[in-house]
JSON list of C-alpha atoms and ligand atoms in Angstrom, two decimals:
[
{"chain": "A", "resi": 188, "resn": "MET", "atom": "CA", "xyz": [0.00, 0.00, 0.00]},
{"chain": "A", "resi": 189, "resn": "THR", "atom": "CA", "xyz": [1.19, 3.51, -0.79]},
{"chain": "A", "resi": 190, "resn": "ALA", "atom": "CA", "xyz": [0.29, 6.40, 1.50]},
{"chain": "A", "resi": 191, "resn": "SER", "atom": "CA", "xyz": [0.02, 9.89, 0.05]},
{"chain": "A", "resi": 192, "resn": "VAL", "atom": "CA", "xyz": [1.89, 12.72, 1.71]},
{"chain": "A", "resi": 193, "resn": "LEU", "atom": "CA", "xyz": [-0.33, 15.35, 3.22]},
{"chain": "A", "resi": 194, "resn": "LEU", "atom": "CA", "xyz": [2.30, 17.49, 4.93]},
{"chain": "A", "resi": 195, "resn": "ASP", "atom": "CA", "xyz": [5.91, 17.15, 3.91]},
{"chain": "A", "resi": 196, "resn": "ARG", "atom": "CA", "xyz": [8.76, 18.30, 6.12]},
{"chain": "A", "resi": 197, "resn": "ALA", "atom": "CA", "xyz": [8.72, 21.84, 4.76]},
{"chain": "A", "resi": 198, "resn": "ALA", "atom": "CA", "xyz": [4.96, 22.22, 5.27]},
{"chain": "A", "resi": 199, "resn": "ILE", "atom": "CA", "xyz": [5.23, 20.94, 8.85]},
{"chain": "A", "resi": 200, "resn": "GLU", "atom": "CA", "xyz": [8.10, 23.33, 9.50]},
{"chain": "A", "resi": 201, "resn": "ASN", "atom": "CA", "xyz": [6.06, 26.28, 8.24]},
{"chain": "A", "resi": 202, "resn": "HIS", "atom": "CA", "xyz": [3.08, 25.41, 10.44]},
{"chain": "A", "resi": 203, "resn": "VAL", "atom": "CA", "xyz": [5.29, 24.85, 13.49]},
{"chain": "A", "resi": 204, "resn": "ARG", "atom": "CA", "xyz": [7.11, 28.14, 12.93]},
{"chain": "A", "resi": 205, "resn": "ARG", "atom": "CA", "xyz": [3.82, 30.04, 12.61]},
{"chain": "A", "resi": 206, "resn": "LEU", "atom": "CA", "xyz": [2.40, 28.43, 15.76]},
{"chain": "A", "resi": 207, "resn": "GLY", "atom": "CA", "xyz": [5.62, 29.08, 17.69]},
{"chain": "A", "resi": 208, "resn": "ARG", "atom": "CA", "xyz": [5.55, 32.76, 16.75]},
{"chain": "A", "resi": 209, "resn": "ALA", "atom": "CA", "xyz": [1.91, 33.09, 17.83]},
{"chain": "A", "resi": 210, "resn": "ILE", "atom": "CA", "xyz": [2.51, 31.35, 21.17]},
{"chain": "A", "resi": 211, "resn": "ALA", "atom": "CA", "xyz": [5.59, 33.50, 21.86]},
{"chain": "A", "resi": 212, "resn": "ARG", "atom": "CA", "xyz": [3.65, 36.68, 21.01]},
{"chain": "A", "resi": 213, "resn": "ASP", "atom": "CA", "xyz": [0.76, 35.72, 23.33]},
{"chain": "A", "resi": 214, "resn": "HIS", "atom": "CA", "xyz": [2.97, 34.59, 26.23]},
{"chain": "A", "resi": 215, "resn": "PRO", "atom": "CA", "xyz": [5.53, 37.32, 26.90]},
{"chain": "A", "resi": 216, "resn": "ASP", "atom": "CA", "xyz": [6.08, 36.03, 30.47]},
{"chain": "A", "resi": 217, "resn": "GLY", "atom": "CA", "xyz": [6.98, 32.54, 29.27]},
{"chain": "A", "resi": 218, "resn": "VAL", "atom": "CA", "xyz": [4.93, 29.40, 28.82]},
{"chain": "A", "resi": 219, "resn": "LEU", "atom": "CA", "xyz": [4.61, 25.85, 30.08]},
{"chain": "A", "resi": 220, "resn": "LEU", "atom": "CA", "xyz": [3.99, 23.44, 27.21]},
{"chain": "A", "resi": 221, "resn": "VAL", "atom": "CA", "xyz": [2.11, 20.34, 28.34]},
{"chain": "A", "resi": 222, "resn": "GLY", "atom": "CA", "xyz": [2.36, 17.54, 25.80]},
{"chain": "A", "resi": 223, "resn": "VAL", "atom": "CA", "xyz": [-0.08, 14.65, 25.62]},
{"chain": "A", "resi": 224, "resn": "LEU", "atom": "CA", "xyz": [1.96, 11.45, 25.26]},
{"chain": "A", "resi": 225, "resn": "LYS", "atom": "CA", "xyz": [2.87, 9.83, 23.07]},
{"chain": "A", "resi": 226, "resn": "GLY", "atom": "CA", "xyz": [1.41, 11.48, 19.99]},
{"chain": "A", "resi": 227, "resn": "ALA", "atom": "CA", "xyz": [2.42, 15.07, 20.77]},
{"chain": "A", "resi": 228, "resn": "LEU", "atom": "CA", "xyz": [6.04, 14.29, 21.63]},
{"chain": "A", "resi": 229, "resn": "ILE", "atom": "CA", "xyz": [7.58, 14.97, 18.23]},
{"chain": "A", "resi": 230, "resn": "PHE", "atom": "CA", "xyz": [5.42, 18.03, 17.52]},
{"chain": "A", "resi": 231, "resn": "LEU", "atom": "CA", "xyz": [6.16, 19.48, 20.96]},
{"chain": "A", "resi": 232, "resn": "ALA", "atom": "CA", "xyz": [9.91, 19.00, 20.52]},
{"chain": "A", "resi": 233, "resn": "ASP", "atom": "CA", "xyz": [9.82, 21.09, 17.34]},
{"chain": "A", "resi": 234, "resn": "LEU", "atom": "CA", "xyz": [7.30, 23.59, 18.71]},
{"chain": "A", "resi": 235, "resn": "ALA", "atom": "CA", "xyz": [9.43, 24.35, 21.78]},
{"chain": "A", "resi": 236, "resn": "ARG", "atom": "CA", "xyz": [12.35, 25.21, 19.49]},
{"chain": "A", "resi": 237, "resn": "ALA", "atom": "CA", "xyz": [10.10, 27.48, 17.45]},
{"chain": "A", "resi": 238, "resn": "ILE", "atom": "CA", "xyz": [9.54, 29.67, 20.55]},
{"chain": "A", "resi": 239, "resn": "PRO", "atom": "CA", "xyz": [13.03, 31.06, 21.02]},
{"chain": "A", "resi": 240, "resn": "THR", "atom": "CA", "xyz": [12.16, 34.45, 22.50]},
{"chain": "A", "resi": 241, "resn": "VAL", "atom": "CA", "xyz": [10.51, 33.52, 25.82]},
{"chain": "A", "resi": 242, "resn": "ARG", "atom": "CA", "xyz": [11.17, 30.94, 28.54]},
{"chain": "A", "resi": 243, "resn": "VAL", "atom": "CA", "xyz": [9.61, 27.59, 27.70]},
{"chain": "A", "resi": 244, "resn": "ASP", "atom": "CA", "xyz": [9.07, 24.84, 30.28]},
{"chain": "A", "resi": 245, "resn": "ILE", "atom": "CA", "xyz": [7.96, 21.38, 29.24]},
{"chain": "A", "resi": 246, "resn": "ASP", "atom": "CA", "xyz": [5.88, 18.72, 30.93]},
{"chain": "A", "resi": 247, "resn": "PHE", "atom": "CA", "xyz": [3.90, 15.70, 29.79]},
{"chain": "A", "resi": 248, "resn": "MET", "atom": "CA", "xyz": [0.74, 13.81, 30.62]},
{"chain": "A", "resi": 249, "resn": "SER", "atom": "CA", "xyz": [-0.36, 10.43, 29.46]},
{"chain": "A", "resi": 250, "resn": "ILE", "atom": "CA", "xyz": [-3.96, 9.34, 29.32]},
{"chain": "A", "resi": 251, "resn": "SER", "atom": "CA", "xyz": [-5.76, 6.23, 28.31]},
{"chain": "A", "resi": 252, "resn": "ARG", "atom": "CA", "xyz": [-9.21, 5.52, 27.04]},
{"chain": "A", "resi": 253, "resn": "PHE", "atom": "CA", "xyz": [-10.71, 3.07, 29.52]},
{"chain": "A", "resi": 254, "resn": "ALA", "atom": "CA", "xyz": [-14.01, 2.55, 27.73]},
{"chain": "A", "resi": 255, "resn": "PRO", "atom": "CA", "xyz": [-13.57, 2.43, 23.95]},
{"chain": "A", "resi": 256, "resn": "ASP", "atom": "CA", "xyz": [-15.78, 4.87, 22.06]},
{"chain": "A", "resi": 257, "resn": "SER", "atom": "CA", "xyz": [-17.34, 6.26, 25.22]},
{"chain": "A", "resi": 258, "resn": "GLY", "atom": "CA", "xyz": [-14.82, 9.09, 25.24]},
{"chain": "A", "resi": 259, "resn": "ARG", "atom": "CA", "xyz": [-14.04, 8.50, 28.90]},
{"chain": "A", "resi": 260, "resn": "VAL", "atom": "CA", "xyz": [-10.37, 8.61, 29.70]},
{"chain": "A", "resi": 261, "resn": "ARG", "atom": "CA", "xyz": [-8.19, 8.35, 32.78]},
{"chain": "A", "resi": 262, "resn": "ILE", "atom": "CA", "xyz": [-4.80, 9.81, 33.60]},
{"chain": "A", "resi": 263, "resn": "LEU", "atom": "CA", "xyz": [-1.97, 7.26, 33.34]},
{"chain": "A", "resi": 264, "resn": "GLN", "atom": "CA", "xyz": [0.88, 9.69, 33.96]},
{"chain": "A", "resi": 265, "resn": "ASP", "atom": "CA", "xyz": [0.31, 13.03, 35.61]},
{"chain": "A", "resi": 266, "resn": "LEU", "atom": "CA", "xyz": [2.31, 16.25, 35.38]},
{"chain": "A", "resi": 267, "resn": "GLY", "atom": "CA", "xyz": [5.52, 16.55, 37.35]},
{"chain": "A", "resi": 268, "resn": "SER", "atom": "CA", "xyz": [4.87, 20.23, 38.04]},
{"chain": "A", "resi": 269, "resn": "ASP", "atom": "CA", "xyz": [2.25, 22.41, 39.71]},
{"chain": "A", "resi": 270, "resn": "ILE", "atom": "CA", "xyz": [0.49, 24.56, 37.10]},
{"chain": "A", "resi": 271, "resn": "GLY", "atom": "CA", "xyz": [-1.15, 26.91, 39.62]},
{"chain": "A", "resi": 272, "resn": "GLY", "atom": "CA", "xyz": [-0.67, 30.51, 38.43]},
{"chain": "A", "resi": 273, "resn": "ARG", "atom": "CA", "xyz": [1.18, 29.40, 35.28]},
{"chain": "A", "resi": 274, "resn": "ASP", "atom": "CA", "xyz": [0.53, 30.23, 31.64]},
{"chain": "A", "resi": 275, "resn": "VAL", "atom": "CA", "xyz": [-0.03, 26.82, 30.08]},
{"chain": "A", "resi": 276, "resn": "VAL", "atom": "CA", "xyz": [-0.47, 25.60, 26.51]},
{"chain": "A", "resi": 277, "resn": "LEU", "atom": "CA", "xyz": [-1.80, 22.07, 26.20]},
{"chain": "A", "resi": 278, "resn": "VAL", "atom": "CA", "xyz": [-0.26, 20.46, 23.11]},
{"chain": "A", "resi": 279, "resn": "GLU", "atom": "CA", "xyz": [-1.99, 17.66, 21.16]},
{"chain": "A", "resi": 280, "resn": "ASP", "atom": "CA", "xyz": [-1.07, 15.92, 17.92]},
{"chain": "A", "resi": 281, "resn": "ILE", "atom": "CA", "xyz": [-4.61, 15.89, 16.55]},
{"chain": "A", "resi": 282, "resn": "VAL", "atom": "CA", "xyz": [-8.06, 16.86, 17.80]},
{"chain": "A", "resi": 283, "resn": "ASP", "atom": "CA", "xyz": [-10.78, 14.63, 16.42]},
{"chain": "A", "resi": 284, "resn": "THR", "atom": "CA", "xyz": [-13.96, 14.18, 18.49]},
{"chain": "A", "resi": 285, "resn": "GLY", "atom": "CA", "xyz": [-12.52, 16.69, 20.99]},
{"chain": "A", "resi": 286, "resn": "LEU", "atom": "CA", "xyz": [-13.24, 14.35, 23.91]},
{"chain": "A", "resi": 287, "resn": "THR", "atom": "CA", "xyz": [-9.60, 13.92, 24.92]},
{"chain": "A", "resi": 288, "resn": "LEU", "atom": "CA", "xyz": [-8.84, 17.63, 24.82]},
{"chain": "A", "resi": 289, "resn": "ALA", "atom": "CA", "xyz": [-12.07, 18.56, 26.61]},
{"chain": "A", "resi": 290, "resn": "TYR", "atom": "CA", "xyz": [-11.26, 16.09, 29.39]},
{"chain": "A", "resi": 291, "resn": "LEU", "atom": "CA", "xyz": [-7.74, 17.45, 29.80]},
{"chain": "A", "resi": 292, "resn": "VAL", "atom": "CA", "xyz": [-8.88, 21.08, 29.70]},
{"chain": "A", "resi": 293, "resn": "THR", "atom": "CA", "xyz": [-11.35, 20.32, 32.52]},
{"chain": "A", "resi": 294, "resn": "GLN", "atom": "CA", "xyz": [-8.65, 18.54, 34.54]},
{"chain": "A", "resi": 295, "resn": "LEU", "atom": "CA", "xyz": [-6.03, 21.26, 34.11]},
{"chain": "A", "resi": 296, "resn": "SER", "atom": "CA", "xyz": [-8.43, 24.20, 34.56]},
{"chain": "A", "resi": 297, "resn": "ALA", "atom": "CA", "xyz": [-9.31, 22.85, 38.00]},
{"chain": "A", "resi": 298, "resn": "ARG", "atom": "CA", "xyz": [-5.65, 23.26, 39.03]},
{"chain": "A", "resi": 299, "resn": "GLY", "atom": "CA", "xyz": [-5.77, 27.04, 38.78]},
{"chain": "A", "resi": 300, "resn": "PRO", "atom": "CA", "xyz": [-3.48, 28.02, 35.91]},
{"chain": "A", "resi": 301, "resn": "ARG", "atom": "CA", "xyz": [-3.29, 31.76, 35.24]},
{"chain": "A", "resi": 302, "resn": "HIS", "atom": "CA", "xyz": [-4.18, 31.00, 31.63]},
{"chain": "A", "resi": 303, "resn": "LEU", "atom": "CA", "xyz": [-4.77, 27.77, 29.73]},
{"chain": "A", "resi": 304, "resn": "ALA", "atom": "CA", "xyz": [-4.67, 27.57, 25.93]},
{"chain": "A", "resi": 305, "resn": "THR", "atom": "CA", "xyz": [-4.79, 24.63, 23.53]},
{"chain": "A", "resi": 306, "resn": "CYS", "atom": "CA", "xyz": [-2.65, 23.82, 20.51]},
{"chain": "A", "resi": 307, "resn": "ALA", "atom": "CA", "xyz": [-2.86, 20.99, 17.96]},
{"chain": "A", "resi": 308, "resn": "LEU", "atom": "CA", "xyz": [-0.83, 20.32, 14.85]},
{"chain": "A", "resi": 309, "resn": "LEU", "atom": "CA", "xyz": [-3.94, 18.87, 13.20]},
{"chain": "A", "resi": 310, "resn": "ASP", "atom": "CA", "xyz": [-7.62, 19.56, 13.68]},
{"chain": "A", "resi": 311, "resn": "ARG", "atom": "CA", "xyz": [-10.53, 17.58, 12.24]},
{"chain": "A", "resi": 312, "resn": "PRO", "atom": "CA", "xyz": [-13.54, 19.75, 13.19]},
{"chain": "A", "resi": 313, "resn": "SER", "atom": "CA", "xyz": [-16.00, 17.70, 11.13]},
{"chain": "A", "resi": 314, "resn": "ARG", "atom": "CA", "xyz": [-15.78, 14.86, 13.69]},
{"chain": "A", "resi": 315, "resn": "ARG", "atom": "CA", "xyz": [-16.33, 16.92, 16.83]},
{"chain": "A", "resi": 316, "resn": "ILE", "atom": "CA", "xyz": [-18.61, 15.45, 19.48]},
{"chain": "A", "resi": 317, "resn": "VAL", "atom": "CA", "xyz": [-17.90, 18.13, 22.07]},
{"chain": "A", "resi": 318, "resn": "PRO", "atom": "CA", "xyz": [-17.51, 21.75, 20.92]},
{"chain": "A", "resi": 319, "resn": "GLN", "atom": "CA", "xyz": [-13.92, 22.01, 22.11]},
{"chain": "A", "resi": 320, "resn": "PRO", "atom": "CA", "xyz": [-12.14, 25.00, 20.54]},
{"chain": "A", "resi": 321, "resn": "VAL", "atom": "CA", "xyz": [-8.44, 24.83, 19.70]},
{"chain": "A", "resi": 322, "resn": "ASP", "atom": "CA", "xyz": [-6.58, 28.12, 20.12]},
{"chain": "A", "resi": 323, "resn": "TYR", "atom": "CA", "xyz": [-3.56, 27.32, 17.94]},
{"chain": "A", "resi": 324, "resn": "VAL", "atom": "CA", "xyz": [-4.15, 25.02, 14.95]},
{"chain": "A", "resi": 325, "resn": "GLY", "atom": "CA", "xyz": [-1.52, 23.96, 12.43]},
{"chain": "A", "resi": 326, "resn": "PHE", "atom": "CA", "xyz": [-3.59, 22.38, 9.71]},
{"chain": "A", "resi": 327, "resn": "GLU", "atom": "CA", "xyz": [-7.28, 21.57, 9.30]},
{"chain": "A", "resi": 328, "resn": "LEU", "atom": "CA", "xyz": [-8.08, 18.06, 8.04]},
{"chain": "A", "resi": 329, "resn": "GLY", "atom": "CA", "xyz": [-11.02, 16.61, 6.19]},
{"chain": "A", "resi": 330, "resn": "SER", "atom": "CA", "xyz": [-11.93, 12.99, 6.86]},
{"chain": "A", "resi": 331, "resn": "GLU", "atom": "CA", "xyz": [-8.58, 11.37, 6.06]},
{"chain": "A", "resi": 332, "resn": "TYR", "atom": "CA", "xyz": [-6.82, 9.21, 8.65]},
{"chain": "A", "resi": 333, "resn": "VAL", "atom": "CA", "xyz": [-3.26, 10.37, 9.18]},
{"chain": "A", "resi": 334, "resn": "LEU", "atom": "CA", "xyz": [0.01, 8.81, 10.26]},
{"chain": "A", "resi": 335, "resn": "GLY", "atom": "CA", "xyz": [3.56, 9.97, 10.91]},
{"chain": "A", "resi": 336, "resn": "TYR", "atom": "CA", "xyz": [5.20, 12.81, 12.87]},
{"chain": "A", "resi": 337, "resn": "GLY", "atom": "CA", "xyz": [4.02, 11.22, 16.14]},
{"chain": "A", "resi": 338, "resn": "LEU", "atom": "CA", "xyz": [0.72, 9.87, 14.82]},
{"chain": "A", "resi": 339, "resn": "HIS", "atom": "CA", "xyz": [0.37, 6.12, 14.89]},
{"chain": "A", "resi": 340, "resn": "VAL", "atom": "CA", "xyz": [-1.68, 3.03, 14.54]},
{"chain": "A", "resi": 341, "resn": "ARG", "atom": "CA", "xyz": [-0.71, 0.33, 17.05]},
{"chain": "A", "resi": 342, "resn": "ASP", "atom": "CA", "xyz": [2.46, 2.35, 17.77]},
{"chain": "A", "resi": 343, "resn": "LEU", "atom": "CA", "xyz": [3.65, 2.11, 14.14]},
{"chain": "A", "resi": 344, "resn": "TYR", "atom": "CA", "xyz": [4.78, 5.04, 11.97]},
{"chain": "A", "resi": 345, "resn": "ARG", "atom": "CA", "xyz": [5.37, 7.61, 14.74]},
{"chain": "A", "resi": 346, "resn": "ASN", "atom": "CA", "xyz": [8.92, 8.25, 13.50]},
{"chain": "A", "resi": 347, "resn": "VAL", "atom": "CA", "xyz": [7.93, 8.86, 9.88]},
{"chain": "A", "resi": 348, "resn": "PRO", "atom": "CA", "xyz": [9.09, 12.48, 9.51]},
{"chain": "A", "resi": 349, "resn": "TYR", "atom": "CA", "xyz": [6.07, 13.73, 7.53]},
{"chain": "A", "resi": 350, "resn": "VAL", "atom": "CA", "xyz": [2.29, 13.33, 7.74]},
{"chain": "A", "resi": 351, "resn": "VAL", "atom": "CA", "xyz": [0.61, 10.89, 5.36]},
{"chain": "A", "resi": 352, "resn": "ALA", "atom": "CA", "xyz": [-3.03, 10.11, 4.66]},
{"chain": "A", "resi": 353, "resn": "ALA", "atom": "CA", "xyz": [-3.77, 6.39, 4.93]},
{"chain": "A", "resi": 354, "resn": "ASP", "atom": "CA", "xyz": [-6.79, 4.22, 4.33]},
{"chain": "A", "resi": 355, "resn": "ARG", "atom": "CA", "xyz": [-8.64, 3.82, 7.63]},
{"chain": "A", "resi": 356, "resn": "ASP", "atom": "CA", "xyz": [-10.42, 0.57, 6.63]},
{"chain": "A", "resi": 357, "resn": "THR", "atom": "CA", "xyz": [-7.18, -1.10, 5.57]},
{"chain": "A", "resi": 358, "resn": "LEU", "atom": "CA", "xyz": [-5.52, -0.16, 8.87]},
{"chain": "A", "resi": 359, "resn": "VAL", "atom": "CA", "xyz": [-8.28, -1.83, 10.89]},
{"chain": "A", "resi": 360, "resn": "THR", "atom": "CA", "xyz": [-7.34, -5.27, 9.58]},
{"chain": "A", "resi": 361, "resn": "ARG", "atom": "CA", "xyz": [-3.73, -4.59, 8.53]},
{"chain": "A", "resi": 362, "resn": "PRO", "atom": "CA", "xyz": [-2.06, -1.95, 10.72]},
{"chain": "A", "resi": 363, "resn": "ASP", "atom": "CA", "xyz": [1.29, -2.82, 9.17]},
{"chain": "A", "resi": 364, "resn": "ALA", "atom": "CA", "xyz": [0.03, -2.31, 5.59]},
{"chain": "A", "resi": 365, "resn": "TYR", "atom": "CA", "xyz": [2.22, 0.78, 5.10]},
{"chain": "A", "resi": 366, "resn": "VAL", "atom": "CA", "xyz": [5.42, -0.53, 6.68]},
{"chain": "A", "resi": 367, "resn": "ASP", "atom": "CA", "xyz": [7.05, -1.39, 3.36]},
{"chain": "A", "resi": 368, "resn": "ASP", "atom": "CA", "xyz": [6.07, 1.93, 1.84]},
{"chain": "A", "resi": 369, "resn": "LEU", "atom": "CA", "xyz": [6.91, 4.25, 4.73]},
{"chain": "A", "resi": 370, "resn": "TYR", "atom": "CA", "xyz": [9.99, 2.52, 6.09]},
{"chain": "A", "resi": 371, "resn": "ARG", "atom": "CA", "xyz": [11.46, 1.58, 2.73]},
{"chain": "A", "resi": 372, "resn": "ARG", "atom": "CA", "xyz": [13.96, 4.40, 2.43]},
{"chain": "A", "resi": 373, "resn": "PRO", "atom": "CA", "xyz": [14.41, 6.54, 5.54]},
{"chain": "A", "resi": 374, "resn": "ASP", "atom": "CA", "xyz": [16.44, 9.02, 3.51]},
{"chain": "A", "resi": 375, "resn": "SER", "atom": "CA", "xyz": [13.81, 9.57, 0.86]},
{"chain": "A", "resi": 376, "resn": "VAL", "atom": "CA", "xyz": [12.14, 12.94, 0.49]},
{"chain": "A", "resi": 377, "resn": "ARG", "atom": "CA", "xyz": [8.43, 12.80, -0.12]},
{"chain": "A", "resi": 378, "resn": "GLU", "atom": "CA", "xyz": [6.35, 15.56, -1.55]},
{"chain": "A", "resi": 379, "resn": "PRO", "atom": "CA", "xyz": [2.61, 16.31, -1.41]},
{"chain": "A", "resi": 380, "resn": "GLY", "atom": "CA", "xyz": [0.80, 13.84, -3.63]},
{"chain": "A", "resi": 381, "resn": "GLY", "atom": "CA", "xyz": [3.03, 10.94, -2.62]},
{"chain": "A", "resi": 382, "resn": "ARG", "atom": "CA", "xyz": [5.86, 11.38, -5.11]},
{"chain": "A", "resi": 383, "resn": "VAL", "atom": "CA", "xyz": [9.12, 10.05, -3.74]},
{"chain": "A", "resi": 384, "resn": "ASN", "atom": "CA", "xyz": [12.43, 11.58, -4.65]},
{"chain": "A", "resi": 385, "resn": "PHE", "atom": "CA", "xyz": [15.19, 9.34, -3.47]},
{"chain": "A", "resi": 386, "resn": "VAL", "atom": "CA", "xyz": [18.12, 11.17, -2.00]},
{"chain": "A", "resi": 387, "resn": "PRO", "atom": "CA", "xyz": [21.28, 9.43, -3.12]},
{"chain": "A", "resi": 388, "resn": "ALA", "atom": "CA", "xyz": [23.06, 7.79, -0.23]},
{"chain": "A", "resi": 389, "resn": "GLU", "atom": "CA", "xyz": [26.18, 9.70, 0.83]},
{"chain": "A", "resi": 390, "resn": "GLU", "atom": "CA", "xyz": [29.50, 8.23, -0.13]},
{"chain": "A", "resi": 391, "resn": "PRO", "atom": "CA", "xyz": [31.21, 6.75, 2.92]},
{"chain": "B", "resi": 535, "resn": "IMP", "atom": "P1", "xyz": [-10.25, 12.73, 20.17]},
{"chain": "B", "resi": 535, "resn": "IMP", "atom": "O1", "xyz": [-10.40, 12.52, 21.66]},
{"chain": "B", "resi": 535, "resn": "IMP", "atom": "O2", "xyz": [-11.31, 11.99, 19.42]},
{"chain": "B", "resi": 535, "resn": "IMP", "atom": "O3", "xyz": [-10.19, 14.18, 19.78]},
{"chain": "B", "resi": 535, "resn": "IMP", "atom": "O4", "xyz": [-8.96, 11.99, 19.74]},
{"chain": "B", "resi": 535, "resn": "IMP", "atom": "C1", "xyz": [-7.70, 12.46, 19.84]},
{"chain": "B", "resi": 535, "resn": "IMP", "atom": "C2", "xyz": [-6.72, 11.31, 19.77]},
{"chain": "B", "resi": 535, "resn": "IMP", "atom": "O5", "xyz": [-7.16, 10.29, 18.83]},
{"chain": "B", "resi": 535, "resn": "IMP", "atom": "C3", "xyz": [-5.43, 11.82, 19.21]},
{"chain": "B", "resi": 535, "resn": "IMP", "atom": "O6", "xyz": [-4.60, 12.29, 20.25]},
{"chain": "B", "resi": 535, "resn": "IMP", "atom": "C4", "xyz": [-4.88, 10.60, 18.51]},
{"chain": "B", "resi": 535, "resn": "IMP", "atom": "O7", "xyz": [-4.16, 9.80, 19.41]},
{"chain": "B", "resi": 535, "resn": "IMP", "atom": "C5", "xyz": [-6.10, 9.82, 18.04]},
{"chain": "B", "resi": 535, "resn": "IMP", "atom": "N1", "xyz": [-6.40, 10.08, 16.61]},
{"chain": "B", "resi": 535, "resn": "IMP", "atom": "C6", "xyz": [-7.46, 10.73, 16.10]},
{"chain": "B", "resi": 535, "resn": "IMP", "atom": "N2", "xyz": [-7.42, 10.79, 14.75]},
{"chain": "B", "resi": 535, "resn": "IMP", "atom": "C7", "xyz": [-6.27, 10.17, 14.38]},
{"chain": "B", "resi": 535, "resn": "IMP", "atom": "C8", "xyz": [-5.61, 9.95, 13.11]},
{"chain": "B", "resi": 535, "resn": "IMP", "atom": "O8", "xyz": [-6.08, 10.33, 12.01]},
{"chain": "B", "resi": 535, "resn": "IMP", "atom": "N3", "xyz": [-4.43, 9.27, 13.17]},
{"chain": "B", "resi": 535, "resn": "IMP", "atom": "C9", "xyz": [-3.86, 8.83, 14.33]},
{"chain": "B", "resi": 535, "resn": "IMP", "atom": "N4", "xyz": [-4.42, 9.05, 15.53]},
{"chain": "B", "resi": 535, "resn": "IMP", "atom": "C10", "xyz": [-5.61, 9.71, 15.57]}
]
């Protein structure tokens, strides 16, 4: 199976740079980025470096759905820091139904931050179940299922350095259907539309 590239490295970089500038502008006193593991890890690492003009602290949370499709989640790993009085930006890879983000916003708001904002690399507003706004959005998606740059299915494809659109139905029965395609040449450069330009291997 071949996945088509939705956001190549340059497109991701542009979105991250724009979001970083906006967060820096809105948080002159510094900001605590709270990443939702594991999906937001790679995005957050780049986002933090795109905010070079104010102090950035980093923390993570991990949550788990404990009742599939009910939207109920529980905290697996909590923050290591107290967010009382802090300016916090909650960082997600993708907001789909909005249930995860809404749950986390409720949890974190109750801890008394001075200000709490939300940021997601990808937003799929057409699938919202709860009307959870996202303050900083990289890219708005249609219905396509996406992988790469932290996004996964069964923990596969997180390290693919761009975002691809994959067939959701295929992934249900064959999560590894894109392994050959996406892991074939780690040094290849992919462009929107799925074209692959192979970068010649460097001479030893
Ligand atoms: P929500 O609670 O429905 O908004 O779901 C958010 C979580 O679902 C994200 O943090 C992802 O882990 C996962 N998710 C939603 N859509 C996709 C996708 O297209 N690819 C990979 N993971 C997704």
